[in-house]
Structure formats: structure tokens, C-alpha cells
Amino acid sequence: MQKSCYPRLGLESNFMKAGIDYIGVSCCFVCHDGKGKILLGKRGENCRDENGRWDFGGGQVEHGESFEQTLRRELMEEYCVEPVSIKYIGTRNLIRSLDQGSSHWIANLHLVEVDPSQVQNGEPHKIDEIGWFDLDDLPEPMHSAVADQMEFVKEYLRDV
């Protein structure tokens, strides 16, 4: 019997991988404090790819979820925080070449204001460290998608 990517049908779900075997859809967020600093997480060895690189947050949209539901779920999972505000800023087509092959995601990008005093590392098994950074003093190395999108994101953050 062929494996399926439809776990709700009770079949095995490890046959096809989002972003690798088919185009994945994600909601990404740039968390900010409302005062010019952004929150980044350093990807740990248990992340899917680009380990050791600083990244915005986000995750795959699950079947039946709205973008806002995905954002709220991922914010709670990664940073243990509820958003103060959410602003959609655009959709990006992310095609990357990785050691294990190519990756293709449609990323729906949002600015999300959060209360810095509430933020915690909710996934220490995936995120080695988190930190708040000025737009002009970002850590290295950056995730390839972040590096590619930073100028686009800065335009929106300067108005915050």
C-alpha cells in the first residue's frame, strides 16, 4: 500500500515532505517590541535545515487553519507569547538550494508586536538561543530567507 501525506485519513504521513516534495505554505512572523527591536531565534541542530543560523519565527499552515490561527499557534509554541498586534506585509516565494536538495515555500510574512517581558524560548530543543536586536545590528549568520527578505522587512519596521 502506498503511503499518504493525509494523516487525518489514518494513513502514514511520512511519505511526502512539505517544501521538498511539494510546495509548502507557511506563515512567518517578524516579532518586534514596538520600539525598533526585533526578536530572532538561533536554529538548533534539531531544526529541518540551516542549523546555527538566526531566523524569524514561523511554521507550516496546517490543514483547516487560517493564517492568524497558524501565527498564534506558532508564536505560542516558539516564544510562549500572545501577539499585541498582527500586520500582514506580503507573500514571498522562497526557493532555496540546500545540502539535501532544493526547498520551495510560499511564505506569508507578518509583523507581530509582542511584549518582550512575556517572551520565552518555548522550543529549546529546536532554538538554541533567542535575542532582541536593532535593525542595524543583526547577528550572523542569518537564515537565507531572512537575509533575502531583510530589506523588504526593514521598510515596514521603520514605520513602527
PDB file of C-alpha atoms in Angstrom:
ATOM      1  CA  MET A   1       0.000   0.000   0.000  1.00  0.00           C
ATOM      2  CA  GLN A   2       1.351   3.451  -0.894  1.00  0.00           C
ATOM      3  CA  LYS A   3       1.939   5.867   1.988  1.00  0.00           C
ATOM      4  CA  SER A   4      -0.087   9.072   2.065  1.00  0.00           C
ATOM      5  CA  CYS A   5       0.523  12.632   3.214  1.00  0.00           C
ATOM      6  CA  TYR A   6      -3.019  12.729   4.660  1.00  0.00           C
ATOM      7  CA  PRO A   7      -2.723  11.857   8.370  1.00  0.00           C
ATOM      8  CA  ARG A   8      -6.394  12.676   9.025  1.00  0.00           C
ATOM      9  CA  LEU A   9      -7.281   9.619   6.960  1.00  0.00           C
ATOM     10  CA  GLY A  10      -5.341   7.451   9.395  1.00  0.00           C
ATOM     11  CA  LEU A  11      -2.633   6.637   6.844  1.00  0.00           C
ATOM     12  CA  GLU A  12       1.110   7.080   7.275  1.00  0.00           C
ATOM     13  CA  SER A  13       2.219  10.674   6.780  1.00  0.00           C
ATOM     14  CA  ASN A  14       5.970  10.414   6.268  1.00  0.00           C
ATOM     15  CA  PHE A  15       5.918   9.786   2.516  1.00  0.00           C
ATOM     16  CA  MET A  16       5.873  13.377   1.260  1.00  0.00           C
ATOM     17  CA  LYS A  17       7.524  16.377   2.876  1.00  0.00           C
ATOM     18  CA  ALA A  18       6.273  19.969   2.613  1.00  0.00           C
ATOM     19  CA  GLY A  19       8.714  22.249   0.827  1.00  0.00           C
ATOM     20  CA  ILE A  20      10.619  19.283  -0.597  1.00  0.00           C
ATOM     21  CA  ASP A  21       8.116  17.017  -2.374  1.00  0.00           C
ATOM     22  CA  TYR A  22       5.515  19.728  -2.872  1.00  0.00           C
ATOM     23  CA  ILE A  23       5.344  23.485  -2.334  1.00  0.00           C
ATOM     24  CA  GLY A  24       4.878  24.219   1.360  1.00  0.00           C
ATOM     25  CA  VAL A  25       2.741  27.060   2.694  1.00  0.00           C
ATOM     26  CA  SER A  26       3.927  28.856   5.806  1.00  0.00           C
ATOM     27  CA  CYS A  27       3.161  31.851   7.961  1.00  0.00           C
ATOM     28  CA  CYS A  28       6.272  33.671   9.081  1.00  0.00           C
ATOM     29  CA  PHE A  29       6.489  36.446  11.603  1.00  0.00           C
ATOM     30  CA  VAL A  30       8.902  39.200  12.475  1.00  0.00           C
ATOM     31  CA  CYS A  31       8.343  39.864  16.165  1.00  0.00           C
ATOM     32  CA  HIS A  32       9.058  43.405  17.296  1.00  0.00           C
ATOM     33  CA  ASP A  33       8.743  45.317  20.556  1.00  0.00           C
ATOM     34  CA  GLY A  34       7.127  48.438  19.071  1.00  0.00           C
ATOM     35  CA  LYS A  35      10.341  50.381  19.811  1.00  0.00           C
ATOM     36  CA  GLY A  36      12.613  49.293  16.959  1.00  0.00           C
ATOM     37  CA  LYS A  37      13.967  45.937  18.133  1.00  0.00           C
ATOM     38  CA  ILE A  38      13.205  42.574  16.552  1.00  0.00           C
ATOM     39  CA  LEU A  39      13.267  39.101  18.054  1.00  0.00           C
ATOM     40  CA  LEU A  40      15.305  36.385  16.358  1.00  0.00           C
ATOM     41  CA  GLY A  41      15.928  32.757  17.230  1.00  0.00           C
ATOM     42  CA  LYS A  42      19.092  30.789  16.502  1.00  0.00           C
ATOM     43  CA  ARG A  43      18.184  27.487  14.837  1.00  0.00           C
ATOM     44  CA  GLY A  44      19.386  24.423  16.723  1.00  0.00           C
ATOM     45  CA  GLU A  45      20.564  21.061  15.437  1.00  0.00           C
ATOM     46  CA  ASN A  46      17.019  19.620  15.552  1.00  0.00           C
ATOM     47  CA  CYS A  47      15.713  22.135  13.007  1.00  0.00           C
ATOM     48  CA  ARG A  48      14.965  20.920   9.481  1.00  0.00           C
ATOM     49  CA  ASP A  49      17.752  22.975   7.866  1.00  0.00           C
ATOM     50  CA  GLU A  50      20.097  25.970   8.168  1.00  0.00           C
ATOM     51  CA  ASN A  51      21.177  24.994  11.685  1.00  0.00           C
ATOM     52  CA  GLY A  52      23.106  27.635  13.636  1.00  0.00           C
ATOM     53  CA  ARG A  53      21.543  30.499  11.687  1.00  0.00           C
ATOM     54  CA  TRP A  54      19.394  33.316  13.066  1.00  0.00           C
ATOM     55  CA  ASP A  55      15.802  33.299  11.857  1.00  0.00           C
ATOM     56  CA  PHE A  56      12.394  34.960  12.084  1.00  0.00           C
ATOM     57  CA  GLY A  57       9.721  32.679  13.510  1.00  0.00           C
ATOM     58  CA  GLY A  58       7.018  30.787  11.709  1.00  0.00           C
ATOM     59  CA  GLY A  59       5.710  27.465  10.594  1.00  0.00           C
ATOM     60  CA  GLN A  60       3.653  25.438   8.198  1.00  0.00           C
ATOM     61  CA  VAL A  61      -0.040  26.181   7.805  1.00  0.00           C
ATOM     62  CA  GLU A  62      -1.946  23.106   8.935  1.00  0.00           C
ATOM     63  CA  HIS A  63      -4.998  21.817   7.087  1.00  0.00           C
ATOM     64  CA  GLY A  64      -8.046  23.906   8.025  1.00  0.00           C
ATOM     65  CA  GLU A  65      -6.076  26.683   9.768  1.00  0.00           C
ATOM     66  CA  SER A  66      -6.353  30.364   8.946  1.00  0.00           C
ATOM     67  CA  PHE A  67      -3.149  32.399   8.739  1.00  0.00           C
ATOM     68  CA  GLU A  68      -3.977  34.052  12.061  1.00  0.00           C
ATOM     69  CA  GLN A  69      -4.516  30.672  13.738  1.00  0.00           C
ATOM     70  CA  THR A  70      -1.165  29.483  12.385  1.00  0.00           C
ATOM     71  CA  LEU A  71       0.574  32.632  13.652  1.00  0.00           C
ATOM     72  CA  ARG A  72      -0.960  32.375  17.111  1.00  0.00           C
ATOM     73  CA  ARG A  73      -0.092  28.664  17.386  1.00  0.00           C
ATOM     74  CA  GLU A  74       3.490  29.178  16.235  1.00  0.00           C
ATOM     75  CA  LEU A  75       4.002  32.240  18.477  1.00  0.00           C
ATOM     76  CA  MET A  76       2.875  30.237  21.493  1.00  0.00           C
ATOM     77  CA  GLU A  77       4.983  27.200  20.533  1.00  0.00           C
ATOM     78  CA  GLU A  78       8.177  29.135  19.781  1.00  0.00           C
ATOM     79  CA  TYR A  79       8.018  32.123  22.138  1.00  0.00           C
ATOM     80  CA  CYS A  80       5.214  31.384  24.662  1.00  0.00           C
ATOM     81  CA  VAL A  81       3.553  34.697  23.816  1.00  0.00           C
ATOM     82  CA  GLU A  82       0.288  36.139  22.523  1.00  0.00           C
ATOM     83  CA  PRO A  83       0.518  38.902  19.905  1.00  0.00           C
ATOM     84  CA  VAL A  84      -0.252  42.517  20.792  1.00  0.00           C
ATOM     85  CA  SER A  85      -0.898  43.192  17.087  1.00  0.00           C
ATOM     86  CA  ILE A  86      -0.518  41.391  13.756  1.00  0.00           C
ATOM     87  CA  LYS A  87       0.056  43.087  10.397  1.00  0.00           C
ATOM     88  CA  TYR A  88       0.324  41.178   7.106  1.00  0.00           C
ATOM     89  CA  ILE A  89       3.128  42.606   4.964  1.00  0.00           C
ATOM     90  CA  GLY A  90       3.405  40.291   1.982  1.00  0.00           C
ATOM     91  CA  THR A  91       3.851  36.901   0.436  1.00  0.00           C
ATOM     92  CA  ARG A  92       7.262  35.694  -0.666  1.00  0.00           C
ATOM     93  CA  ASN A  93       8.192  32.834  -2.972  1.00  0.00           C
ATOM     94  CA  LEU A  94      11.159  31.136  -1.248  1.00  0.00           C
ATOM     95  CA  ILE A  95      13.163  28.741  -3.378  1.00  0.00           C
ATOM     96  CA  ARG A  96      16.423  27.657  -1.771  1.00  0.00           C
ATOM     97  CA  SER A  97      19.212  25.250  -2.628  1.00  0.00           C
ATOM     98  CA  LEU A  98      20.184  23.191   0.403  1.00  0.00           C
ATOM     99  CA  ASP A  99      22.651  20.398   1.059  1.00  0.00           C
ATOM    100  CA  GLN A 100      19.780  17.885   0.912  1.00  0.00           C
ATOM    101  CA  GLY A 101      18.315  19.351  -2.313  1.00  0.00           C
ATOM    102  CA  SER A 102      16.030  22.261  -3.105  1.00  0.00           C
ATOM    103  CA  SER A 103      13.271  23.669  -0.939  1.00  0.00           C
ATOM    104  CA  HIS A 104      10.208  25.645  -2.071  1.00  0.00           C
ATOM    105  CA  TRP A 105       7.858  27.513   0.279  1.00  0.00           C
ATOM    106  CA  ILE A 106       5.213  30.176  -0.127  1.00  0.00           C
ATOM    107  CA  ALA A 107       5.789  32.354   2.955  1.00  0.00           C
ATOM    108  CA  ASN A 108       3.091  34.715   4.185  1.00  0.00           C
ATOM    109  CA  LEU A 109       5.022  37.300   6.158  1.00  0.00           C
ATOM    110  CA  HIS A 110       3.628  39.271   9.108  1.00  0.00           C
ATOM    111  CA  LEU A 111       4.868  41.896  11.548  1.00  0.00           C
ATOM    112  CA  VAL A 112       3.843  40.900  15.040  1.00  0.00           C
ATOM    113  CA  GLU A 113       4.217  43.146  18.053  1.00  0.00           C
ATOM    114  CA  VAL A 114       4.801  41.240  21.287  1.00  0.00           C
ATOM    115  CA  ASP A 115       5.522  42.192  24.890  1.00  0.00           C
ATOM    116  CA  PRO A 116       9.250  41.438  25.395  1.00  0.00           C
ATOM    117  CA  SER A 117       8.712  40.729  29.103  1.00  0.00           C
ATOM    118  CA  GLN A 118       6.462  37.785  28.158  1.00  0.00           C
ATOM    119  CA  VAL A 119       8.782  36.168  25.588  1.00  0.00           C
ATOM    120  CA  GLN A 120      10.472  32.852  26.425  1.00  0.00           C
ATOM    121  CA  ASN A 121      12.183  30.154  24.379  1.00  0.00           C
ATOM    122  CA  GLY A 122       9.342  27.647  24.031  1.00  0.00           C
ATOM    123  CA  GLU A 123      11.329  25.216  21.897  1.00  0.00           C
ATOM    124  CA  PRO A 124      14.796  24.852  23.442  1.00  0.00           C
ATOM    125  CA  HIS A 125      15.135  21.528  21.602  1.00  0.00           C
ATOM    126  CA  LYS A 126      14.976  23.478  18.296  1.00  0.00           C
ATOM    127  CA  ILE A 127      16.023  27.026  19.204  1.00  0.00           C
ATOM    128  CA  ASP A 128      19.492  27.361  20.738  1.00  0.00           C
ATOM    129  CA  GLU A 129      19.008  30.963  21.788  1.00  0.00           C
ATOM    130  CA  ILE A 130      16.756  33.963  21.297  1.00  0.00           C
ATOM    131  CA  GLY A 131      17.613  37.651  21.328  1.00  0.00           C
ATOM    132  CA  TRP A 132      16.383  41.167  20.657  1.00  0.00           C
ATOM    133  CA  PHE A 133      18.294  43.116  18.006  1.00  0.00           C
ATOM    134  CA  ASP A 134      18.410  46.581  16.451  1.00  0.00           C
ATOM    135  CA  LEU A 135      17.721  46.597  12.713  1.00  0.00           C
ATOM    136  CA  ASP A 136      21.192  47.941  12.024  1.00  0.00           C
ATOM    137  CA  ASP A 137      22.982  45.466  14.311  1.00  0.00           C
ATOM    138  CA  LEU A 138      21.756  41.990  13.365  1.00  0.00           C
ATOM    139  CA  PRO A 139      23.590  38.781  14.308  1.00  0.00           C
ATOM    140  CA  GLU A 140      25.380  36.499  11.872  1.00  0.00           C
ATOM    141  CA  PRO A 141      24.932  34.127  10.228  1.00  0.00           C
ATOM    142  CA  MET A 142      21.359  34.758   9.116  1.00  0.00           C
ATOM    143  CA  HIS A 143      18.961  32.183   7.656  1.00  0.00           C
ATOM    144  CA  SER A 144      18.984  32.555   3.867  1.00  0.00           C
ATOM    145  CA  ALA A 145      15.298  33.564   3.784  1.00  0.00           C
ATOM    146  CA  VAL A 146      15.891  36.280   6.389  1.00  0.00           C
ATOM    147  CA  ALA A 147      18.900  37.641   4.540  1.00  0.00           C
ATOM    148  CA  ASP A 148      16.845  37.690   1.331  1.00  0.00           C
ATOM    149  CA  GLN A 149      13.870  39.472   2.940  1.00  0.00           C
ATOM    150  CA  MET A 150      15.558  41.877   5.353  1.00  0.00           C
ATOM    151  CA  GLU A 151      15.447  44.999   3.169  1.00  0.00           C
ATOM    152  CA  PHE A 152      11.764  44.320   2.438  1.00  0.00           C
ATOM    153  CA  VAL A 153      11.045  43.895   6.166  1.00  0.00           C
ATOM    154  CA  LYS A 154      13.044  46.983   7.201  1.00  0.00           C
ATOM    155  CA  GLU A 155      10.761  49.212   5.130  1.00  0.00           C
ATOM    156  CA  TYR A 156       7.795  48.139   7.253  1.00  0.00           C
ATOM    157  CA  LEU A 157       9.633  48.119  10.576  1.00  0.00           C
ATOM    158  CA  ARG A 158      10.897  51.689  10.217  1.00  0.00           C
ATOM    159  CA  ASP A 159       7.251  52.850  10.381  1.00  0.00           C
ATOM    160  CA  VAL A 160       6.597  51.008  13.664  1.00  0.00           C
TER     161      VAL A 160
END
